mmCIF file of C-alpha atoms (C1' of nucleotides) in Angstrom:
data_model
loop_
_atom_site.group_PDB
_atom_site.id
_atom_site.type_symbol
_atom_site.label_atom_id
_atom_site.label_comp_id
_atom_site.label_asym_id
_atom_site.label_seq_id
_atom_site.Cartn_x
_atom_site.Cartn_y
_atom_site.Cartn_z
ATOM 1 C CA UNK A 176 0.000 0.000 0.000
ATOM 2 C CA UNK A 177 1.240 3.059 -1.246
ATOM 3 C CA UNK A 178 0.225 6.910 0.282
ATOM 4 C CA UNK A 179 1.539 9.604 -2.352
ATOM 5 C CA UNK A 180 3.131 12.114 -0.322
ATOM 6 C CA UNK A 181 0.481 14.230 0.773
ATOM 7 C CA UNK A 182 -2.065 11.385 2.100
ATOM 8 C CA UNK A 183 -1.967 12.621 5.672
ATOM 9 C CA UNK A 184 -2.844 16.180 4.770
ATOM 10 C CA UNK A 185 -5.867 14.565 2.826
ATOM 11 C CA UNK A 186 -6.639 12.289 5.598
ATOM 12 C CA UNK A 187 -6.567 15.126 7.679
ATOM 13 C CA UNK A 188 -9.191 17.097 5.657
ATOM 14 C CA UNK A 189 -12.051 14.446 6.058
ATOM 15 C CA UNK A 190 -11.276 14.425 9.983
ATOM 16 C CA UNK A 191 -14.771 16.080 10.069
ATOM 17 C CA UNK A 192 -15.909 12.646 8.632
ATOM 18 C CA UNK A 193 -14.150 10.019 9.968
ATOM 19 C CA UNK A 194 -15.122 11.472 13.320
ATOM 20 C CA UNK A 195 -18.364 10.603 13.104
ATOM 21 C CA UNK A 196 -17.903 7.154 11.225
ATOM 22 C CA UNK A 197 -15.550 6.541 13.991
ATOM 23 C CA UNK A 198 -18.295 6.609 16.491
ATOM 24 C CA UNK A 199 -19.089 3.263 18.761
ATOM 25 C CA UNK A 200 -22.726 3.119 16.981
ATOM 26 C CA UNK A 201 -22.802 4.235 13.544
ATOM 27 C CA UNK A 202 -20.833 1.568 12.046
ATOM 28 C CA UNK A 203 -23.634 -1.005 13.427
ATOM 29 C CA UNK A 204 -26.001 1.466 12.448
ATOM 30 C CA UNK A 205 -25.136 1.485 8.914
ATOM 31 C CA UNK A 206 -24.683 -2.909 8.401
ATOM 32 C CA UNK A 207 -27.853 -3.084 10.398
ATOM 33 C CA UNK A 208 -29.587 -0.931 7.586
ATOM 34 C CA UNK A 209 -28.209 -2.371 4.741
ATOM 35 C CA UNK A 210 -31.141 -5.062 4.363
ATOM 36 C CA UNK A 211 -33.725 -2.240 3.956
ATOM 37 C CA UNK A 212 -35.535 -0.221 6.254
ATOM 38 C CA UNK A 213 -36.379 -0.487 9.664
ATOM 39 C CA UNK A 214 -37.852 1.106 11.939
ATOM 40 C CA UNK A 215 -36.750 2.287 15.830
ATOM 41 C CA UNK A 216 -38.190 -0.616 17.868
ATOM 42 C CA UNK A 217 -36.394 -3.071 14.998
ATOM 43 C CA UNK A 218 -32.927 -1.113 14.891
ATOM 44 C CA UNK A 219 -33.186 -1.156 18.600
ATOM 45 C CA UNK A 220 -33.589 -4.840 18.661
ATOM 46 C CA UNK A 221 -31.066 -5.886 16.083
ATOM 47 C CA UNK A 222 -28.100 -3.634 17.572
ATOM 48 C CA UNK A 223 -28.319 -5.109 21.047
ATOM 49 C CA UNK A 224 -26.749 -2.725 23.697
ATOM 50 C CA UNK A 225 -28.020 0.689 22.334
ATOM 51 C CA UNK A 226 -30.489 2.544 24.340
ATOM 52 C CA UNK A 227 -32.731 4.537 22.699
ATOM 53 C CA UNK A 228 -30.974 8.090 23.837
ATOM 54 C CA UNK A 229 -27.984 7.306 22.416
ATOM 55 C CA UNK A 230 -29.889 5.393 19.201
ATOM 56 C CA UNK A 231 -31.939 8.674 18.659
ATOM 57 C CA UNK A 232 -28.818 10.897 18.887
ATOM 58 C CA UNK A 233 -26.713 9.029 16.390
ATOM 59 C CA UNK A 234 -29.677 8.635 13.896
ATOM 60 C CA UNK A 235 -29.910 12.193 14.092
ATOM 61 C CA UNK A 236 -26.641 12.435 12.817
ATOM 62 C CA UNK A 237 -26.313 10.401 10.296
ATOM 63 C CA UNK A 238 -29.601 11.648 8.875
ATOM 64 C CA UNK A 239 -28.052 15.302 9.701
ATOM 65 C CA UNK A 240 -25.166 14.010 7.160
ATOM 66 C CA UNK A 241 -27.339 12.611 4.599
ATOM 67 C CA UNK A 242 -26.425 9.039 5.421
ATOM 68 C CA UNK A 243 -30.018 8.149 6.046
ATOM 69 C CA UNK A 244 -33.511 8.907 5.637
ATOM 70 C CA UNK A 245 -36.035 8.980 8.220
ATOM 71 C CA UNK A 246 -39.795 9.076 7.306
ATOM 72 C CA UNK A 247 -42.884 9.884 10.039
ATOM 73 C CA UNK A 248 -45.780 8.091 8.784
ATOM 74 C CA UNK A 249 -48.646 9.836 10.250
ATOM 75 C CA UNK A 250 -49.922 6.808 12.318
ATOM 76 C CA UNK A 251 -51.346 5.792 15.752
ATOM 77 C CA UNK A 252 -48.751 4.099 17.015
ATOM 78 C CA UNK A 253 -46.214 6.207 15.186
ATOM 79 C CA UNK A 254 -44.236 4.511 13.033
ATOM 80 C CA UNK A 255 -40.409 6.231 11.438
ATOM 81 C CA UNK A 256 -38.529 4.534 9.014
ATOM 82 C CA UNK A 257 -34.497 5.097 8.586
ATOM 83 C CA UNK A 258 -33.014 4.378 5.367
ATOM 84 C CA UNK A 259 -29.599 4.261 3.695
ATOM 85 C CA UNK A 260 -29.901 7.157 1.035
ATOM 86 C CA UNK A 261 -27.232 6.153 -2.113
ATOM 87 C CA UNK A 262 -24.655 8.247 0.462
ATOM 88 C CA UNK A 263 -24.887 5.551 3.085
ATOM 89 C CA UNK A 264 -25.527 2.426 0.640
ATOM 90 C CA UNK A 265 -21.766 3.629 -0.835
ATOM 91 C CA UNK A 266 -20.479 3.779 2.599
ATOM 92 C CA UNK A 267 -21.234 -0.365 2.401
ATOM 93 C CA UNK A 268 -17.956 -1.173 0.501
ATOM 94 C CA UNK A 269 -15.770 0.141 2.991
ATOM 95 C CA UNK A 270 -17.400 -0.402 6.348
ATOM 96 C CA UNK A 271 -17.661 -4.287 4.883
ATOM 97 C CA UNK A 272 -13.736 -4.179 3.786
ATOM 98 C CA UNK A 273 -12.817 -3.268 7.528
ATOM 99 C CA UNK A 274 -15.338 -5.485 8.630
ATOM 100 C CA UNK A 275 -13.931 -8.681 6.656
ATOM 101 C CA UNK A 276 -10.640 -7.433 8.621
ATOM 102 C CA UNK A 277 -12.164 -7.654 11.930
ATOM 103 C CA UNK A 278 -13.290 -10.966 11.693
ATOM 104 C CA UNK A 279 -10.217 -12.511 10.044
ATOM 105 C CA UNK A 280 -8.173 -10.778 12.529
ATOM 106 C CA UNK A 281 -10.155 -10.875 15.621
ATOM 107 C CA UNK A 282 -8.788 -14.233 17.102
ATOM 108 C CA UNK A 283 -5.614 -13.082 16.789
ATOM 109 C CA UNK A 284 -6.421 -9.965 18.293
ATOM 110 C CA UNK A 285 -7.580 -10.951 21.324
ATOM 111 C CA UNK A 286 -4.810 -13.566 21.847
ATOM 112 C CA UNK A 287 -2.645 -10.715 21.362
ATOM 113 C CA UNK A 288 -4.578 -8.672 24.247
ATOM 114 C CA UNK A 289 -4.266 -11.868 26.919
ATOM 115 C CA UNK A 290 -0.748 -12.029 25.864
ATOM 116 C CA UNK A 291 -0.206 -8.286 26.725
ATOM 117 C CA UNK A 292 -2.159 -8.923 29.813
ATOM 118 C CA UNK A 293 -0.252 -11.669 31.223
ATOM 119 C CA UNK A 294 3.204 -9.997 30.983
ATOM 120 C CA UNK A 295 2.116 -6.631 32.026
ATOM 121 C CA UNK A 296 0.579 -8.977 35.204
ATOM 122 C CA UNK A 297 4.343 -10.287 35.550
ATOM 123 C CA UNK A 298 5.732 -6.706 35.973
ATOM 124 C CA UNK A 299 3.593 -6.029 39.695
ATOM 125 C CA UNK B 90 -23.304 -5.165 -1.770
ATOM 126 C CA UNK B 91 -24.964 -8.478 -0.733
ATOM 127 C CA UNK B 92 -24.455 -9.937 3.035
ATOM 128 C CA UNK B 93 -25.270 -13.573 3.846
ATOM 129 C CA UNK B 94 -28.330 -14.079 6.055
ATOM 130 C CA UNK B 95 -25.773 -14.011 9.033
ATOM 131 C CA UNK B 96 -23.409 -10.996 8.345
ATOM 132 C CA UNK B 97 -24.667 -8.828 11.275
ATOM 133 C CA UNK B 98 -24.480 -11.562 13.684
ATOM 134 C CA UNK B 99 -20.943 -11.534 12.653
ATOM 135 C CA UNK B 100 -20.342 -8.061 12.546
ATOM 136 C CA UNK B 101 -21.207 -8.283 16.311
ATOM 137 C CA UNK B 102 -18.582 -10.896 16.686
ATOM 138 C CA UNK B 103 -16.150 -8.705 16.070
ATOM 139 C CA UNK B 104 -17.459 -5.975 17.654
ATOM 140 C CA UNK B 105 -14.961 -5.836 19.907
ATOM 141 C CA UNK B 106 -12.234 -4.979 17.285
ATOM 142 C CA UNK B 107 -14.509 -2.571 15.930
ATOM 143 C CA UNK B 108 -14.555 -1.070 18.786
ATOM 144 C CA UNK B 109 -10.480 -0.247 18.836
ATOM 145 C CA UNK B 110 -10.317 0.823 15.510
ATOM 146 C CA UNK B 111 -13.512 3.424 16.050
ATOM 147 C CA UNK B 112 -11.731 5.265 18.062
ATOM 148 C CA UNK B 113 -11.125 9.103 16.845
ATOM 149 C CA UNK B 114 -7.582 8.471 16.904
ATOM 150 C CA UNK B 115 -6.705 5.366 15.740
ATOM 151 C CA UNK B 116 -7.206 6.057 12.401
ATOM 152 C CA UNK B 117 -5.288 8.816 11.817
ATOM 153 C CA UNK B 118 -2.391 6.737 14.271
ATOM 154 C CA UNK B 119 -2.782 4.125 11.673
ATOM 155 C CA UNK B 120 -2.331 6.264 8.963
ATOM 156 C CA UNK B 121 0.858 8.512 10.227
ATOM 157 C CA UNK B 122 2.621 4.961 10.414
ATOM 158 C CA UNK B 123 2.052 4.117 7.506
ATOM 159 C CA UNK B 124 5.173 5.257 5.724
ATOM 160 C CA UNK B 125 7.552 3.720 8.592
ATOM 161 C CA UNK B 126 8.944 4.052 11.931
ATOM 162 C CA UNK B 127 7.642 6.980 13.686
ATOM 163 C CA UNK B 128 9.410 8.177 17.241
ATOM 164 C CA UNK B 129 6.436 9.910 19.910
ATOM 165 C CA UNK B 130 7.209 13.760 19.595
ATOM 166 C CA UNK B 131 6.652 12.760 15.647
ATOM 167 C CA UNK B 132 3.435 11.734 15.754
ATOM 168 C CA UNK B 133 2.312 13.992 18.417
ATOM 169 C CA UNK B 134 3.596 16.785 15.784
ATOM 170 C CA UNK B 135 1.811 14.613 12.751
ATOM 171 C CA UNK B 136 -1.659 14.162 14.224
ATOM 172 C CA UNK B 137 -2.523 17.588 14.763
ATOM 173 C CA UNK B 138 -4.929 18.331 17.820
ATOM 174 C CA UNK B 139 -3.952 15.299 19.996
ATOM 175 C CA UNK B 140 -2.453 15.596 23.590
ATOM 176 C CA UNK B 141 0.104 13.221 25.202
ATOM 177 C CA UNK B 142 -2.180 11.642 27.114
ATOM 178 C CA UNK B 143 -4.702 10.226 24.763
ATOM 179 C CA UNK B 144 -1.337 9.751 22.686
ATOM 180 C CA UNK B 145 -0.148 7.655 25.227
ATOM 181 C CA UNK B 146 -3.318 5.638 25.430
ATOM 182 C CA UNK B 147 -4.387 4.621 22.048
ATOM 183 C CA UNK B 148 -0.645 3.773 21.391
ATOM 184 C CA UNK B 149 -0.923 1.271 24.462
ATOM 185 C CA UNK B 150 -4.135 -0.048 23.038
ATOM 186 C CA UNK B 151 -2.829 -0.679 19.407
ATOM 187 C CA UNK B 152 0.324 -2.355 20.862
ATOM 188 C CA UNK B 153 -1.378 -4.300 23.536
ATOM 189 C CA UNK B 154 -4.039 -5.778 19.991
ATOM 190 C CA UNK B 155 -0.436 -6.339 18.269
ATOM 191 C CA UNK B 156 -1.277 -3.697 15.758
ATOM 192 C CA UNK B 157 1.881 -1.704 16.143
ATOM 193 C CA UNK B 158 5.543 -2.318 18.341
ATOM 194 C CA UNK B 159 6.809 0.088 20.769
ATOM 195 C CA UNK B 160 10.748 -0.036 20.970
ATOM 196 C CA UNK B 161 12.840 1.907 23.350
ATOM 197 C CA UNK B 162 16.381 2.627 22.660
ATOM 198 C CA UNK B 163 18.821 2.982 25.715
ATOM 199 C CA UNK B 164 19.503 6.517 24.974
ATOM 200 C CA UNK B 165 19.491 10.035 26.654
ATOM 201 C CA UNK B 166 17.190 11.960 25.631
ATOM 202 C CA UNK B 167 15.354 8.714 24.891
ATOM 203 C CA UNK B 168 14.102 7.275 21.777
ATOM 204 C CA UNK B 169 10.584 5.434 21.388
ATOM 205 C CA UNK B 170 9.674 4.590 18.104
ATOM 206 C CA UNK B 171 6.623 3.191 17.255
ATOM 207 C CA UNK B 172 6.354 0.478 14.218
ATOM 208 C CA UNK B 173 2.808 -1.536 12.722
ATOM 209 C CA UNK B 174 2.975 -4.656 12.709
ATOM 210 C CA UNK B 175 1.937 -7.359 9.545
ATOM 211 C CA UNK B 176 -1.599 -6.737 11.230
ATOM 212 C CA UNK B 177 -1.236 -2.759 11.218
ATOM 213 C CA UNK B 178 -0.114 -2.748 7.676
ATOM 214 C CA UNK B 179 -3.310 -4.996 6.718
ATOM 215 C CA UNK B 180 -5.093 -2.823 8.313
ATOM 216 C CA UNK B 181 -4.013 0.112 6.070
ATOM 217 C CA UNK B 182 -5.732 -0.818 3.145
ATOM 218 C CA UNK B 183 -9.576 -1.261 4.917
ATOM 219 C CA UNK B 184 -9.036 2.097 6.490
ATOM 220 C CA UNK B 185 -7.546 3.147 2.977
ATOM 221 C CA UNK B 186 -11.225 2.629 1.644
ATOM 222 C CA UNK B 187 -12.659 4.675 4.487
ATOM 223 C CA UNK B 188 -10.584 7.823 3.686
ATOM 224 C CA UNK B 189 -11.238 7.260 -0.296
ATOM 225 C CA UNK B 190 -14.681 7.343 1.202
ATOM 226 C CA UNK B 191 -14.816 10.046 3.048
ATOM 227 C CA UNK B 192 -12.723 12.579 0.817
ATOM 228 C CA UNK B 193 -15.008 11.624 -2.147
ATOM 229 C CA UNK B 194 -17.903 12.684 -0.380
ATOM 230 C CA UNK B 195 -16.520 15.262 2.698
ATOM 231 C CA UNK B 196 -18.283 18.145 0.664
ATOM 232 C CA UNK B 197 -21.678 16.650 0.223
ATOM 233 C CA UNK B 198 -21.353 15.967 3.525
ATOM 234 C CA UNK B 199 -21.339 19.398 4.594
ATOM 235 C CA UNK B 200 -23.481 21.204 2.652
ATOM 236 C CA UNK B 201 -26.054 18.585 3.988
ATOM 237 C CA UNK B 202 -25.360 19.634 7.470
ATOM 238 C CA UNK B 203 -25.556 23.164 6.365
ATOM 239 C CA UNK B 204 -28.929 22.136 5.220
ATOM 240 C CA UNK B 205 -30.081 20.602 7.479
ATOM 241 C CA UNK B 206 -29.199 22.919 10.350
ATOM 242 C CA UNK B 207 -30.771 25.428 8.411
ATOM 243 C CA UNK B 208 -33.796 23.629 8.164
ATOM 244 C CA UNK B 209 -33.718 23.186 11.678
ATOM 245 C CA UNK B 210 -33.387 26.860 12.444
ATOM 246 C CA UNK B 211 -36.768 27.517 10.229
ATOM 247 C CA UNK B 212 -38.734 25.374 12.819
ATOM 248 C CA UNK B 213 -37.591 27.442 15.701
ATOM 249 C "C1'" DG C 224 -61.761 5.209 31.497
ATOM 250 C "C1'" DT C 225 -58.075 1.896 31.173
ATOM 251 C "C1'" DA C 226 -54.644 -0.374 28.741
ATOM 252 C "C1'" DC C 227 -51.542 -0.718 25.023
ATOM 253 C "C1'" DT C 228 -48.184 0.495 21.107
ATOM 254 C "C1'" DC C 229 -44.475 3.141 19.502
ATOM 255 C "C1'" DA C 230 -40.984 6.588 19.262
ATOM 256 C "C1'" DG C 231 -38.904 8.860 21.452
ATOM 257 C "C1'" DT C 232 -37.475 12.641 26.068
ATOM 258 C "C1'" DA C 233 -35.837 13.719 30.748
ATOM 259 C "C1'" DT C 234 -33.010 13.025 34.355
ATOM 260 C "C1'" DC C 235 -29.179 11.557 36.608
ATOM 261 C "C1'" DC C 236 -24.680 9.262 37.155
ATOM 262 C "C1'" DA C 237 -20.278 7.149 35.351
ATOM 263 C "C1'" DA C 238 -16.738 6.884 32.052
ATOM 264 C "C1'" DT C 239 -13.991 9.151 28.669
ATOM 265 C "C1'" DA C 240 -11.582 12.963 26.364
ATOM 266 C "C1'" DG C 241 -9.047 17.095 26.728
ATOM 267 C "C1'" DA C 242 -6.193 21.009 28.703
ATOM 268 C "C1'" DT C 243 -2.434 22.146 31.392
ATOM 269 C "C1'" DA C 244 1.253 21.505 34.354
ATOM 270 C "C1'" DC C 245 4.790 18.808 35.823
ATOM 271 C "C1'" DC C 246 8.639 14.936 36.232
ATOM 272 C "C1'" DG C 247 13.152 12.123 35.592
ATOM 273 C "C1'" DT C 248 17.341 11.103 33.137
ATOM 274 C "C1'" DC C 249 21.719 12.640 31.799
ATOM 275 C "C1'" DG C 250 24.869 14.811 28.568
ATOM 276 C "C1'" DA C 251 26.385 19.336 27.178
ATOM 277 C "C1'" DT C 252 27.462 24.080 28.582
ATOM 278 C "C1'" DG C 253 29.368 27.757 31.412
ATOM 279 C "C1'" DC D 260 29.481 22.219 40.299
ATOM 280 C "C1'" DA D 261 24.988 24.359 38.786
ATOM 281 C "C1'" DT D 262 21.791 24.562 35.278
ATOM 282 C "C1'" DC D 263 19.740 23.965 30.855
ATOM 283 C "C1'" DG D 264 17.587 21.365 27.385
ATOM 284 C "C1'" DA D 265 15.735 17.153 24.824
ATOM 285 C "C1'" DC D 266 12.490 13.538 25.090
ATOM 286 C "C1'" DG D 267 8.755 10.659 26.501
ATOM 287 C "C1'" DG D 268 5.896 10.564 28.991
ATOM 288 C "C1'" DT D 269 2.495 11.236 34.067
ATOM 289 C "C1'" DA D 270 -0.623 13.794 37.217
ATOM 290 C "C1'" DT D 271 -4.371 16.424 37.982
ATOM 291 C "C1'" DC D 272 -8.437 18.674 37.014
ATOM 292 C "C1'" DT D 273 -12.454 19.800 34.262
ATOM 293 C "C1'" DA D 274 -15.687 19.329 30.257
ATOM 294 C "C1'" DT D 275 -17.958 16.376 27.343
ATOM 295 C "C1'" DT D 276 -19.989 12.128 26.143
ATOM 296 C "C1'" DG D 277 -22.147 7.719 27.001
ATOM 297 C "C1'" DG D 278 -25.290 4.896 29.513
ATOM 298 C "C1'" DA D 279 -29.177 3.340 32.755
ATOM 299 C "C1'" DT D 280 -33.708 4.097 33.991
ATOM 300 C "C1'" DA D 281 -37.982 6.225 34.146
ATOM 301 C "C1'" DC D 282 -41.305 8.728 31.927
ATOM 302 C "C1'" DT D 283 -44.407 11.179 28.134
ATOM 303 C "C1'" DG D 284 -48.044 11.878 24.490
ATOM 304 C "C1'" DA D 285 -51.221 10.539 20.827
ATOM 305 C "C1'" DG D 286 -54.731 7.747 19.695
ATOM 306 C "C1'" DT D 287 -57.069 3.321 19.102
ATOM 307 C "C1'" DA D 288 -58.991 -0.939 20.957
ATOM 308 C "C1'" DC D 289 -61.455 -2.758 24.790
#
DNA sequence: GTACTCAGTATCCAATAGATACCGTCGATG
DNA sequence: CATCGACGGTATCTATTGGATACTGAGTAC
C-alpha cells in the first residue's frame, strides 16, 4: 500500500468525517440498515446494547449528514422509518472491507490482548 | 453489496475490534505509520490536535491488539519509536477505503449539514 | 376510562476525552 | 558544580460524552 506524499494532509481534511464514522454506533447502524428499512423498535432490537438516547442521537446524525432517511408516517402508534440514502448504501464497501478485517483478525487480536495482559501482570 | 443471512451476527462478533479501531484516533495513528517508523514527539507533531495523554493511550491499546511495536532505545534523551505490525499494515488498506470514502464525499457531507441545520433553524 | 403500542425525552450518574502543568534522566554548557 | 535542554511521557483537574432508567403523548382498541 502506497500513500503519495500528501495522504496525511488529505486524511486530515475528512477528519470532520471520519469522526463521526468513527463513532461506537454508527458503524452497526449502517450494516444493520443495509437489508432495507427499519424502523426504531427493529434497529433497537437488532443492535443489542443501544439505548434509545444514544440510538436517537446518532440517527440524528447520520440523517443530519445525509447518510439516512427517516420518514414519520402519520400513524397511531407512530411509526419512522431510517433508510440508507445512495450516500450511506456507498459507505457499504468500505465499512464491509474493515469489517472482513475484523473478523479474520479478531482471534488473533484478542490472543494478542491476553498475551499483553499476562506480561504486564508479571511486571507487579 | 450483498451480506449472507448471518453478516450482522458476525459483525457483532467482532465488535470488539470494531470497537479499537472506532476510536477518533486510531485512524489517523494508523495512517501517520504508515510510511515507517515513527518516534512519539513525531506523531504527536503529525496528528494535529492530539495531547500526550490520549497519545499515550491509544498507542498502548494498538500495541497491547499487536497492531503496532513500541521499541525503546537505551539513549538520553530517549528514543521510542513506534512500528505496525503485519496486522497494522493490513489494516491500512480497509481504512484506505474509508478515507477514499470520506474525501469523495466530505463536501456533500457538509453542505447537507448546512442544510439541514438550516432547516432546523426555520422550525424554531 | 383503562390499557396498550411506539418513538422517542428527561433526568441523573459514570466513564472518557481534553487542557495544562509537571517529572526524571543525563549529557552538554558555562 | 549548577543549570539547561531534549524527550517521553504522568498527574491532575475539568468538560464532554455515554449509559441506565424512568417517563411522556397521541390515539385506538377494549
Amino acid at each position: 500500500m502506497d500513500y503519495p506524499p500528501d495522504a496525511f494532509a488529505r486524511a486530515c481534511a475528512s477528519r470532520v468525517v471520519l469522526d463521526r464514522i468513527g463513532d461506537r454506533w454508527t458503524v452497526l447502524i449502517v450494516v444493520a440498515l443495509a437489508d432495507g428499512p427499519l424502523r426504531f423498535s427493529q434497529l433497537r432490537e437488532k443492535i443489542e446494547g443501544i439505548t434509545p438516547k444514544v440510538l436517537t442521537q446518532t440517527l440524528r446524525a447520520l440523517e443530519r449528514d445525509g447518510v439516512l432517511t427517516r420518514t414519520v408516517f402519520a400513524q397511531v402508534p407512530p411509526r419512522v422509518d431510517y433508510e440508507l440514502t445512495e450516500l450511506g448504501r456507498d459507505l457499504l464497501a468500505p465499512i464491509d472491507a474493515i469489517r472482513v478485517w475484523a473478523e479474520q483478525h479478531a482471534a488473533r487480536i484478542v490472543t494478542n490482548r491476553e498475551r499483553y495482559d499476562e506480561a504486564a501482570d508479571q511486571l507487579l
